[in-house]
Amino acid sequence: MPMLPELFLLAAACAILLIDLYVGDEKRTLTYGLAQLSLVATFVLNLQNFGAAREVLYHGMFVVDGMATLLKAGMLAVMALVLMFSRDYINQRSFHRGEYYILALFASLGMLVMVSGYSFLTIYLGLELLSLSLYAMVAMRRDSTDGPEAAMKYFVMGALASGLLLYGMSMIYGVTGSIQITEVQAKAVEILAAHPDKAALLTFGAIFLVAGIAFKLGAVPFHMWVPDVYHGAPTSVSALVSSAPKIAVFGMAMRLLPETLNSVLAQWQLLLTILCMLSIVIGNVSAVAQSNIKRMLAFSGIAHIGYFLLGLLSGTAQGYSAAMFYILVYALMSVAGFGMILVMTRAGFECESIDDFKGLWKRSPWHALMMMFIMMSMAGVPPLVGFWPKLEVIRAVLDSGLPHAVWLAAIAVLFAVVGAWYYLRVVKAIFFDEGEAPELQTAGDLRLAFSIAGLSMLVLGLMPGPLLALCAAVFAS
Amino acid sequence: MSVEKIIFYVFAAILIASASLVVTTRNSVRATLFLVLCFVCSAILWMLLEAEFLAISLVLVYVGAVMVLFLFVVMMLDVDYAALKSGFVRFLPLALVVAGLVFAAIYSIVSSVHFGLEAYATPAAHPAEYSNIKELGMLIYTDYFYPFELAAVLLLVAIVAAISLTFRGSRERKVQKPEWQVAVNRADRVQLVKMAAVKKEQAAPASDAASE
């Protein structure tokens, strides 16, 4: 049954909600264990859909195909890693812990619904399910002033983005008379053949869809919320917000743009090109100026989204698979990047500044090495994993035959060099600067998760083949 | 001009006027009441579209329940309106320019060329015994069961989120444990402290120390 992962996750989240109420201990160990278990079980249930034929089910509301299955696997794995990172962090702080895990599960459910939605309605509901859980999680830490402020900003911006998205959807519904993606696609082709002047209507809808997607991804010029939210949110929530939801938004973008509006491809390609270039330039340049590590990671995330859009705007199967590869790797790197901060924090101490990493090499060589892997991977240094998706998206855009492809690639490469500078600044602080980085005081499973994340940078970097092949196979047909 | 058209234009005009009053009026209780008027007018517009069930539920749910609660909240909160309005004049020119541009763009698209009566013919009216609720129910529980269930999950998440953000009380349930109550000893509860006799002027600090 193709919908089994979603159904199971919903049932598990509801059951954990009740179990947490009655048997929750002070540290919520049981809730945490059950949440992890249900993510793993959902992952396993999702595996049965691998290789299955594409099916559109439940009155055209739900689709299961290679892309949805692979994205779901990626999101669930990233979510499990995020929860591993979160447990110790929230135990040390005054969180309402049970709800943390439950909302994380509902956010995962929203992401699964999003990438499997095949009607504007289900995609939108999935997005809201995800966003609503995230707003609450950002606001959860009430003893700080930053958290609720960031949540408020995130909420207002998110509501605006949803509004733009809905406006675009309603526009396209007005033209085609349907919200089901197969029908919209067929109707759009039919209408354009009969009345070429109606392309303006579809383009108008596409503009709002692109704006909504860009808001959720945090692409320039819709990026203003990103640094404030990542900075103000509890670090474990920043790790969540910056990683798995981006994969889900990629799924949504694929459903809404290439699958629905391929008939006005050139128009949204142009929009994405503008967003992509602005994100790469402004993201990288702003990140250089940051001394707060969370803000630096936020701007570096914006730049990464720019590179990811490079794949999406190519408009070819090669480009889509490169973008998919990029977003999966980016999610992993982003979790690892925030994990780096989580490893450094302890009760009563938030690691905020890059200076806090000074001299870590002498204290804890293993973790310093892992951090070097993560930073170098984000910078795109071979043989670490961050190099391969950058290479793939640039290759895709060069092969796309777009008129300005060479310029796009040149700017992308140039600003990758700018980007390397601020990542290396962190590496320099860890290895070469004198300082008294304190003894790490974090729990074993957090360090284990961090080692997994750090080593995966190297392992995936040395063997990018399997993941790359999986991404390519999705768009091969 | 038919009666429907007159009704439409009258209530559309009231709707637009009251909607702009919602955002411009100084008194927030009045703003809420204008919002109620907005809902009533849009319910009437829905009625013209033969969406009777939606129109009635809008009046019952929003006007009858949600807005009344909202009115309570607005009356209880002490909102600093001066702070809310600060920057209004400063940002007004920019806001007007942006609004004008967006309006021009939307107007050029949603004009009668593309969305006129030629492109969209008037739908045939349903017969008198046509049941809106029945059709809606059929659709919700068959074609749209998946979004319907998702909307339910969304409400559940809203409840969980709201409680986790606002509940400040103790998370522990308070229960009596009879076996502990029975097993209590005198020695667990009462402690006799031997005290030296003291003079009156030193009495206060000495008794403090003893009670600790």
Tab-separated table of C-alpha atoms in Angstrom, chain B:
chain	number	residue	atom	x	y	z
B	1	MET	CA	-30.533	45.434	-13.920
B	2	SER	CA	-31.681	42.276	-12.237
B	3	VAL	CA	-32.311	41.983	-8.514
B	4	GLU	CA	-29.267	39.724	-8.065
B	5	LYS	CA	-27.030	42.309	-9.638
B	6	ILE	CA	-28.343	45.066	-7.382
B	7	ILE	CA	-27.865	42.872	-4.315
B	8	PHE	CA	-24.358	41.993	-5.454
B	9	TYR	CA	-23.274	45.579	-6.007
B	10	VAL	CA	-24.794	46.856	-2.766
B	11	PHE	CA	-23.208	44.194	-0.595
B	12	ALA	CA	-19.896	44.223	-2.479
B	13	ALA	CA	-19.705	47.981	-1.856
B	14	ILE	CA	-20.463	47.505	1.865
B	15	LEU	CA	-17.916	44.697	2.003
B	16	ILE	CA	-15.121	46.810	0.515
B	17	ALA	CA	-15.988	49.824	2.669
B	18	SER	CA	-16.093	47.807	5.892
B	19	ALA	CA	-12.911	45.924	5.004
B	20	SER	CA	-11.020	49.177	4.560
B	21	LEU	CA	-12.491	50.449	7.829
B	22	VAL	CA	-11.183	47.324	9.601
B	23	VAL	CA	-7.606	48.372	8.903
B	24	THR	CA	-8.016	52.142	9.217
B	25	THR	CA	-10.238	52.623	12.258
B	26	ARG	CA	-8.472	53.581	15.489
B	27	ASN	CA	-10.621	51.660	17.918
B	28	SER	CA	-9.949	47.926	17.764
B	29	VAL	CA	-13.386	46.969	19.082
B	30	ARG	CA	-14.896	48.872	16.185
B	31	ALA	CA	-12.448	47.208	13.817
B	32	THR	CA	-13.648	43.831	15.048
B	33	LEU	CA	-17.273	44.829	14.546
B	34	PHE	CA	-16.484	45.968	11.006
B	35	LEU	CA	-14.889	42.577	10.417
B	36	VAL	CA	-18.177	41.001	11.497
B	37	LEU	CA	-19.923	43.174	8.917
B	38	CYS	CA	-17.407	41.960	6.312
B	39	PHE	CA	-18.261	38.366	7.083
B	40	VAL	CA	-21.988	39.001	6.877
B	41	CYS	CA	-21.603	40.717	3.487
B	42	SER	CA	-19.440	37.948	2.087
B	43	ALA	CA	-21.948	35.394	3.369
B	44	ILE	CA	-24.581	37.160	1.279
B	45	LEU	CA	-22.293	37.099	-1.758
B	46	TRP	CA	-21.831	33.365	-1.265
B	47	MET	CA	-25.581	33.025	-1.069
B	48	LEU	CA	-25.756	34.575	-4.545
B	49	LEU	CA	-23.345	31.868	-5.732
B	50	GLU	CA	-25.805	29.244	-4.420
B	51	ALA	CA	-23.357	28.200	-1.723
B	52	GLU	CA	-26.000	28.338	1.002
B	53	PHE	CA	-24.318	25.959	3.388
B	54	LEU	CA	-21.030	27.849	3.306
B	55	ALA	CA	-22.855	31.153	3.750
B	56	ILE	CA	-24.757	29.928	6.779
B	57	SER	CA	-21.740	28.280	8.356
B	58	LEU	CA	-19.775	31.480	7.855
B	59	VAL	CA	-22.402	33.397	9.785
B	60	LEU	CA	-22.807	30.742	12.470
B	61	VAL	CA	-19.155	29.846	12.985
B	62	TYR	CA	-17.332	33.080	12.302
B	63	VAL	CA	-19.849	35.750	13.180
B	64	GLY	CA	-21.516	33.776	15.927
B	65	ALA	CA	-18.582	32.133	17.634
B	66	VAL	CA	-15.101	33.113	16.493
B	67	MET	CA	-15.669	36.843	16.303
B	68	VAL	CA	-17.387	36.952	19.683
B	69	LEU	CA	-14.354	35.293	21.250
B	70	PHE	CA	-12.167	37.653	19.313
B	71	LEU	CA	-14.122	40.586	20.666
B	72	PHE	CA	-13.537	39.323	24.213
B	73	VAL	CA	-9.805	39.088	23.580
B	74	VAL	CA	-9.666	42.544	22.022
B	75	MET	CA	-11.575	44.042	24.947
B	76	MET	CA	-9.340	42.389	27.523
B	77	LEU	CA	-5.992	43.190	25.957
B	78	ASP	CA	-4.457	46.566	26.457
B	79	VAL	CA	-2.934	47.221	23.050
B	80	ASP	CA	-0.739	50.245	22.526
B	81	TYR	CA	-2.300	51.658	19.371
B	82	ALA	CA	0.115	54.551	19.103
B	83	ALA	CA	3.040	52.109	18.850
B	84	LEU	CA	1.159	50.029	16.289
B	85	LYS	CA	0.532	53.042	14.093
B	86	SER	CA	4.044	54.444	14.382
B	87	GLY	CA	5.830	54.404	11.058
B	88	PHE	CA	2.504	54.329	9.235
B	89	VAL	CA	3.025	57.745	7.643
B	90	ARG	CA	6.687	57.058	6.972
B	91	PHE	CA	6.005	53.847	5.072
B	92	LEU	CA	2.789	55.033	3.442
B	93	PRO	CA	4.338	56.376	0.176
B	94	LEU	CA	6.341	53.200	-0.406
B	95	ALA	CA	3.356	51.047	0.472
B	96	LEU	CA	1.140	53.013	-1.919
B	97	VAL	CA	3.650	52.627	-4.755
B	98	VAL	CA	3.935	48.868	-4.184
B	99	ALA	CA	0.174	48.498	-3.849
B	100	GLY	CA	-0.330	50.517	-7.045
B	101	LEU	CA	2.125	48.356	-8.987
B	102	VAL	CA	0.601	45.117	-7.754
B	103	PHE	CA	-2.878	46.430	-8.510
B	104	ALA	CA	-1.847	47.422	-12.048
B	105	ALA	CA	-0.307	44.001	-12.644
B	106	ILE	CA	-3.339	42.159	-11.318
B	107	TYR	CA	-5.738	44.425	-13.193
B	108	SER	CA	-3.960	43.860	-16.491
B	109	ILE	CA	-4.315	40.100	-16.000
B	110	VAL	CA	-7.683	39.753	-14.292
B	111	SER	CA	-9.493	42.030	-16.683
B	112	SER	CA	-12.511	41.233	-18.780
B	113	VAL	CA	-10.288	40.131	-21.686
B	114	HIS	CA	-9.368	36.859	-20.003
B	115	PHE	CA	-12.009	36.435	-17.344
B	116	GLY	CA	-15.019	38.055	-19.016
B	117	LEU	CA	-18.417	36.507	-19.565
B	118	GLU	CA	-17.303	35.248	-23.008
B	119	ALA	CA	-14.621	33.089	-21.440
B	120	TYR	CA	-16.751	31.993	-18.499
B	121	ALA	CA	-20.398	31.575	-19.232
B	122	THR	CA	-22.908	31.970	-16.405
B	123	PRO	CA	-23.428	28.543	-14.817
B	124	ALA	CA	-26.915	27.122	-14.977
B	125	ALA	CA	-28.925	27.643	-11.808
B	126	HIS	CA	-29.733	24.562	-9.768
B	127	PRO	CA	-33.351	23.537	-9.187
B	128	ALA	CA	-35.037	24.490	-5.933
B	129	GLU	CA	-34.727	21.066	-4.273
B	130	TYR	CA	-30.971	20.863	-4.953
B	131	SER	CA	-29.174	20.145	-1.692
B	132	ASN	CA	-25.930	21.946	-1.169
B	133	ILE	CA	-25.005	20.075	2.000
B	134	LYS	CA	-25.585	16.691	0.409
B	135	GLU	CA	-23.287	17.491	-2.513
B	136	LEU	CA	-20.644	18.895	-0.201
B	137	GLY	CA	-20.847	15.846	2.037
B	138	MET	CA	-20.569	13.493	-0.929
B	139	LEU	CA	-17.446	15.270	-2.139
B	140	ILE	CA	-15.757	15.614	1.235
B	141	TYR	CA	-16.163	11.989	2.224
B	142	THR	CA	-15.334	10.517	-1.193
B	143	ASP	CA	-13.139	12.519	-3.571
B	144	TYR	CA	-11.667	14.776	-0.925
B	145	PHE	CA	-11.301	12.370	1.977
B	146	TYR	CA	-7.498	12.706	1.966
B	147	PRO	CA	-7.379	16.527	2.232
B	148	PHE	CA	-10.250	16.319	4.740
B	149	GLU	CA	-8.241	14.015	7.006
B	150	LEU	CA	-5.176	16.197	6.558
B	151	ALA	CA	-7.141	19.239	7.660
B	152	ALA	CA	-8.098	17.305	10.791
B	153	VAL	CA	-4.416	16.557	11.483
B	154	LEU	CA	-3.677	20.234	10.977
B	155	LEU	CA	-6.183	21.123	13.692
B	156	LEU	CA	-4.648	18.532	16.012
B	157	VAL	CA	-1.212	20.083	15.469
B	158	ALA	CA	-2.682	23.517	16.167
B	159	ILE	CA	-4.041	22.233	19.490
B	160	VAL	CA	-0.746	20.601	20.473
B	161	ALA	CA	1.220	23.694	19.469
B	162	ALA	CA	-1.089	26.106	21.278
B	163	ILE	CA	-1.033	24.078	24.486
B	164	SER	CA	2.712	23.568	24.435
B	165	LEU	CA	3.267	27.296	23.953
B	166	THR	CA	0.821	28.614	26.518
B	167	PHE	CA	0.612	26.020	29.270
B	168	ARG	CA	2.766	27.239	32.116
B	169	GLY	CA	1.529	25.099	34.976
B	170	SER	CA	3.089	22.015	36.465
B	171	ARG	CA	3.443	19.065	34.163
B	172	GLU	CA	3.183	16.531	36.991
B	173	ARG	CA	-0.151	15.018	37.844
B	174	LYS	CA	-1.011	15.383	41.544
B	175	VAL	CA	-1.987	12.046	43.041
B	176	GLN	CA	-2.344	10.738	46.570
B	177	LYS	CA	-0.399	7.631	47.478
B	178	PRO	CA	-2.369	5.895	50.275
B	179	GLU	CA	0.383	3.417	51.114
B	180	TRP	CA	2.771	6.292	51.805
B	181	GLN	CA	0.175	8.064	53.909
B	182	VAL	CA	-0.394	4.969	56.021
B	183	ALA	CA	3.292	4.260	56.443
B	184	VAL	CA	4.091	7.684	57.843
B	185	ASN	CA	5.888	7.702	61.229
B	186	ARG	CA	5.870	10.377	63.847
B	187	ALA	CA	9.651	10.588	63.504
B	188	ASP	CA	9.361	11.518	59.811
B	189	ARG	CA	7.219	14.537	60.460
B	190	VAL	CA	7.998	15.992	63.864
B	191	GLN	CA	11.342	17.033	65.180
B	192	LEU	CA	11.807	18.288	68.705
B	193	VAL	CA	14.525	20.869	69.085
B	194	LYS	CA	16.005	21.480	72.465
B	195	MET	CA	16.486	25.187	73.048
B	196	ALA	CA	18.324	27.123	75.655
B	197	ALA	CA	16.387	29.819	77.509
B	198	VAL	CA	17.236	33.243	76.087
B	199	LYS	CA	16.707	36.828	77.113
B	200	LYS	CA	13.915	38.829	75.565
B	201	GLU	CA	15.948	41.314	73.448
B	202	GLN	CA	17.787	38.465	71.741
B	203	ALA	CA	14.602	36.512	71.201
B	204	ALA	CA	13.924	37.433	67.584
B	205	PRO	CA	17.173	36.279	65.890
B	206	ALA	CA	17.470	33.235	68.133
B	207	SER	CA	14.000	31.941	67.258
B	208	ASP	CA	14.735	32.518	63.570
B	209	ALA	CA	17.793	30.347	63.796
B	210	ALA	CA	15.884	27.685	65.677
B	211	SER	CA	13.059	27.540	63.170
B	212	GLU	CA	15.542	26.925	60.408
